[in-house]
Every structure is written in C-alpha cells, then in structure tokens.
Coordinates of C-alpha atoms (C1' of nucleotides) in Angstrom, one line a residue:
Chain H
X126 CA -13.8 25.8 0.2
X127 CA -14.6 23.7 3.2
X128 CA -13.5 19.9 3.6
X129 CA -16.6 19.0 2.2
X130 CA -15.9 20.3 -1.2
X131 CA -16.7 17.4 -3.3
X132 CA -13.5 16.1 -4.7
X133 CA -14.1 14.3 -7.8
X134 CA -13.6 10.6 -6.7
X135 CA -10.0 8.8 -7.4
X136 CA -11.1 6.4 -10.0
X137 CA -8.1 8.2 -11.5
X138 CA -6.0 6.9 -8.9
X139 CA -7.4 3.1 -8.8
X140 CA -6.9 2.9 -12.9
X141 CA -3.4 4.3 -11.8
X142 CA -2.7 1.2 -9.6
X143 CA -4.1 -1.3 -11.7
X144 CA -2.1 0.0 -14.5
X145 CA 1.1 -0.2 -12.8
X146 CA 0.4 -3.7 -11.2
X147 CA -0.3 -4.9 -14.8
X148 CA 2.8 -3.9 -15.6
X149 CA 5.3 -5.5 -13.3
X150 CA 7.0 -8.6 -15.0
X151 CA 6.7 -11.6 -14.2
X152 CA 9.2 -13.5 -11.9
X153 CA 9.3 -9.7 -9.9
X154 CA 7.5 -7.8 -7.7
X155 CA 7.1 -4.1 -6.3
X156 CA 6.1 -2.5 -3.2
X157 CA 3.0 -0.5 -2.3
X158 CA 4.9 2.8 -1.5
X159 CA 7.3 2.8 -4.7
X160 CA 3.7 2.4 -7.1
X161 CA 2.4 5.6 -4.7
X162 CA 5.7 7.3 -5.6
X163 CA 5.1 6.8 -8.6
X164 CA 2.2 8.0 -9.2
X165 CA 3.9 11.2 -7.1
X166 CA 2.0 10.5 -4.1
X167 CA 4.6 9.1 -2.2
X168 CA 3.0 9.4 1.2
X169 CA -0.6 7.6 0.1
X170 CA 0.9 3.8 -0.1
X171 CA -2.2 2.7 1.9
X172 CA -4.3 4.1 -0.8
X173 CA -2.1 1.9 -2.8
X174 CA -3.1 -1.6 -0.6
X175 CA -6.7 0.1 -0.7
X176 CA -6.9 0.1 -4.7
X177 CA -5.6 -3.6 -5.0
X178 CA -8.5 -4.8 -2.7
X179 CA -10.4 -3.8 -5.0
X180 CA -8.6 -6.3 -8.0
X181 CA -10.1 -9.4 -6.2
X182 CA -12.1 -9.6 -9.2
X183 CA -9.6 -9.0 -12.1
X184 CA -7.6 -12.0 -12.9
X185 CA -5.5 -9.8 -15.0
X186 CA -4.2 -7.9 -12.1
X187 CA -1.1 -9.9 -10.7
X188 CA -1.9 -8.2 -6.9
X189 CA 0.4 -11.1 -5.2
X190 CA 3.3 -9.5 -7.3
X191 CA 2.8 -6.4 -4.7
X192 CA 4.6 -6.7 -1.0
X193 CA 5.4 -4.4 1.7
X194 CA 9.0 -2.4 1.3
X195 CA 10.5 -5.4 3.6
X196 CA 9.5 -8.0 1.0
X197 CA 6.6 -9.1 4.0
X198 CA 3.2 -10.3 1.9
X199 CA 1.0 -8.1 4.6
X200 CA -1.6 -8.8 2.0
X201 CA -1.7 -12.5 2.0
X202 CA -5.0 -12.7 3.8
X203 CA -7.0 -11.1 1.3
X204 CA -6.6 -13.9 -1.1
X205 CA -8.6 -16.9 -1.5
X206 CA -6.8 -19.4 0.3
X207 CA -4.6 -18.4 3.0
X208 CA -0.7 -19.1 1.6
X209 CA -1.8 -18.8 -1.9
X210 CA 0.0 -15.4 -2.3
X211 CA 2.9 -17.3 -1.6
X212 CA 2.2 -20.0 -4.0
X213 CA 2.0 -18.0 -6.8
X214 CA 5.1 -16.2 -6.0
X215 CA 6.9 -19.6 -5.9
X216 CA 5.4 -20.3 -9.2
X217 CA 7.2 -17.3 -10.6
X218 CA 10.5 -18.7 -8.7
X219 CA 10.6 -15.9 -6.3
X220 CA 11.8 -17.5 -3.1
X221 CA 9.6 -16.5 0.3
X222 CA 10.4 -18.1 3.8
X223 CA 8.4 -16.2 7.1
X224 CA 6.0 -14.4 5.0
X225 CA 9.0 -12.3 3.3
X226 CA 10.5 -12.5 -0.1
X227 CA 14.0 -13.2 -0.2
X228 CA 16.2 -11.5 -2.2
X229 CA 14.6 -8.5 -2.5
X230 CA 17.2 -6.5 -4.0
X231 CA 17.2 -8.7 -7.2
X232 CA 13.5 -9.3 -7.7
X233 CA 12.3 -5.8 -6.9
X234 CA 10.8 -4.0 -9.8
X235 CA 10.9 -0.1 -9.4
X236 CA 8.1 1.2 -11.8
X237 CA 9.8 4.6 -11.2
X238 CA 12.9 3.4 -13.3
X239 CA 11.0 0.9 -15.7
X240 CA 8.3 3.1 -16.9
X241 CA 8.5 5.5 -19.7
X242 CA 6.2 7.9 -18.4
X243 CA 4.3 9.4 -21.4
X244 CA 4.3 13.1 -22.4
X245 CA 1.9 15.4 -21.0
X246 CA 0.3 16.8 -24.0
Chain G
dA38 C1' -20.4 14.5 12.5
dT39 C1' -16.7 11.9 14.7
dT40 C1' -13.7 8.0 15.5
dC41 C1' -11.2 4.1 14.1
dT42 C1' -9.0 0.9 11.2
dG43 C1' -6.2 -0.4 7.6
dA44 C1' -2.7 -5.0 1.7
dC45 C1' 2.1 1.5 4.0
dG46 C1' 6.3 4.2 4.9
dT47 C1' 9.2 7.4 7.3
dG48 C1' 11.2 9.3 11.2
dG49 C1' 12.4 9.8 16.2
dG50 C1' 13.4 7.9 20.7
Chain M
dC168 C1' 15.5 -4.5 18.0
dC169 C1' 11.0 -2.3 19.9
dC170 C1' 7.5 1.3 20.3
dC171 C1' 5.1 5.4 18.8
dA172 C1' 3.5 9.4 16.2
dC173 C1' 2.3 11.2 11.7
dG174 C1' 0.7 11.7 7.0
dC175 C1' -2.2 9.7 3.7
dC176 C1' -7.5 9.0 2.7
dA177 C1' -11.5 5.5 1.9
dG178 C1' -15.0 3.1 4.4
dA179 C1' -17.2 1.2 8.1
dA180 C1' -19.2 1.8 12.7

DNA sequence: ATTCTGACGTGGG
DNA sequence: CCCCACGCCAGAA
C-alpha cells in the first residue's frame, strides 16, 4: 500500500473530541494532549486543537474549557471576541492572569481518570 | 507533488 | 530559562 492508500477520513476522531469536550464539567478544564491520550493517540494533540476549530459552530461544545498543558489559552484567538475565552472561564470561576489558568492542578479534568470507557463489544 | 503551518507535547542541549 | 528537532496529520499555498 502506498501513502496514498485512502484512509477512511477521521470523522471518527472529530466525534471523539467533541464527545470528550462535552463532557468536561463545568468550573474545569482539560488539555489538548490529555483528550489525544485519551483517545490513545497521545502524540496527535494538534489533531486535537484541529478538531475543536471545527466546534465554532456548536454552542454545545464548551471549546474555551480546553488549554494547552501549561494552563496557556493558545486558542483564545479563534473565538469571537479576542479575551472572550477568558471571560467565559471567569464565568465558571476559574482564575486566568497572562493568558494562563491558575491553579491548574485543581481545576484540571483528566478525561483519562473521569471516563468510564465503555466495553468493546 | 512538495512545502509549510498550526488551538500540542516531549525530549535534548 | 531559551532554543530546536521530532512526531502527529489536516489544509492551504
């Protein structure tokens, strides 16, 4: 098979994402590498950042709720407003000064320990 | 077809 | 702390 064997396309992966992003509580947040390793690619966090640019259009998807594993919101300018990542993080009471969000540690949801991964019958 | 750029993360110097 | 190379892979140029 040669690299241009037709892969069937990653809508699995995207539904994956969205999934997971829909999941994290309110009040927390995750990073873009610990949703990849949870979906066992660890290495493919940019597919991650890739998938949630495509959420611009689902209001159910809480993409601000997704930072960088400092805490940094490299995502900020794909929102509307410039700062209203931020805003809706502050909204939720997590804390963020310099583009990072403090307190990591407590407000970091790991969807690797949360979810109940289903059976795979 | 080839190159480059990312909403990333890790590892080495 | 800073800088760089790599792996990942979709899209744009």
């Amino acid at each position: 098979m040669l690299s241009t064997t037709p892969r069937h396309p990653n809508i699995n992966f995207f539904e994956q994402v969205v999934q997971i992003v829909k999941l994290i509580p309110y009040g927390r947040v995750t990073t873009y590498g610990a949703i990849a390793n949870c979906l066992g690619s660890k290495q493919s966090a940019r597919m991650v950042g890739w998938a949630l640019n495509h959420t611009h259009k689902m209001p159910e998807v809480p993409a601000h709720r997704v930072v960088n594993r400092q805490g940094n919101l490299t995502g900020k300018h794909h929102f509307e407003h410039t700062g209203s990542m931020q805003a809706q993080l502050a909204v939720e009471g997590i804390v963020v000064k310099d583009d990072q969000v403090q307190d990591m540690r407590k407000v970091f949801w790991d969807p690797e320990k949360e979810i109940i991964k289903a059976p795979t019958w």
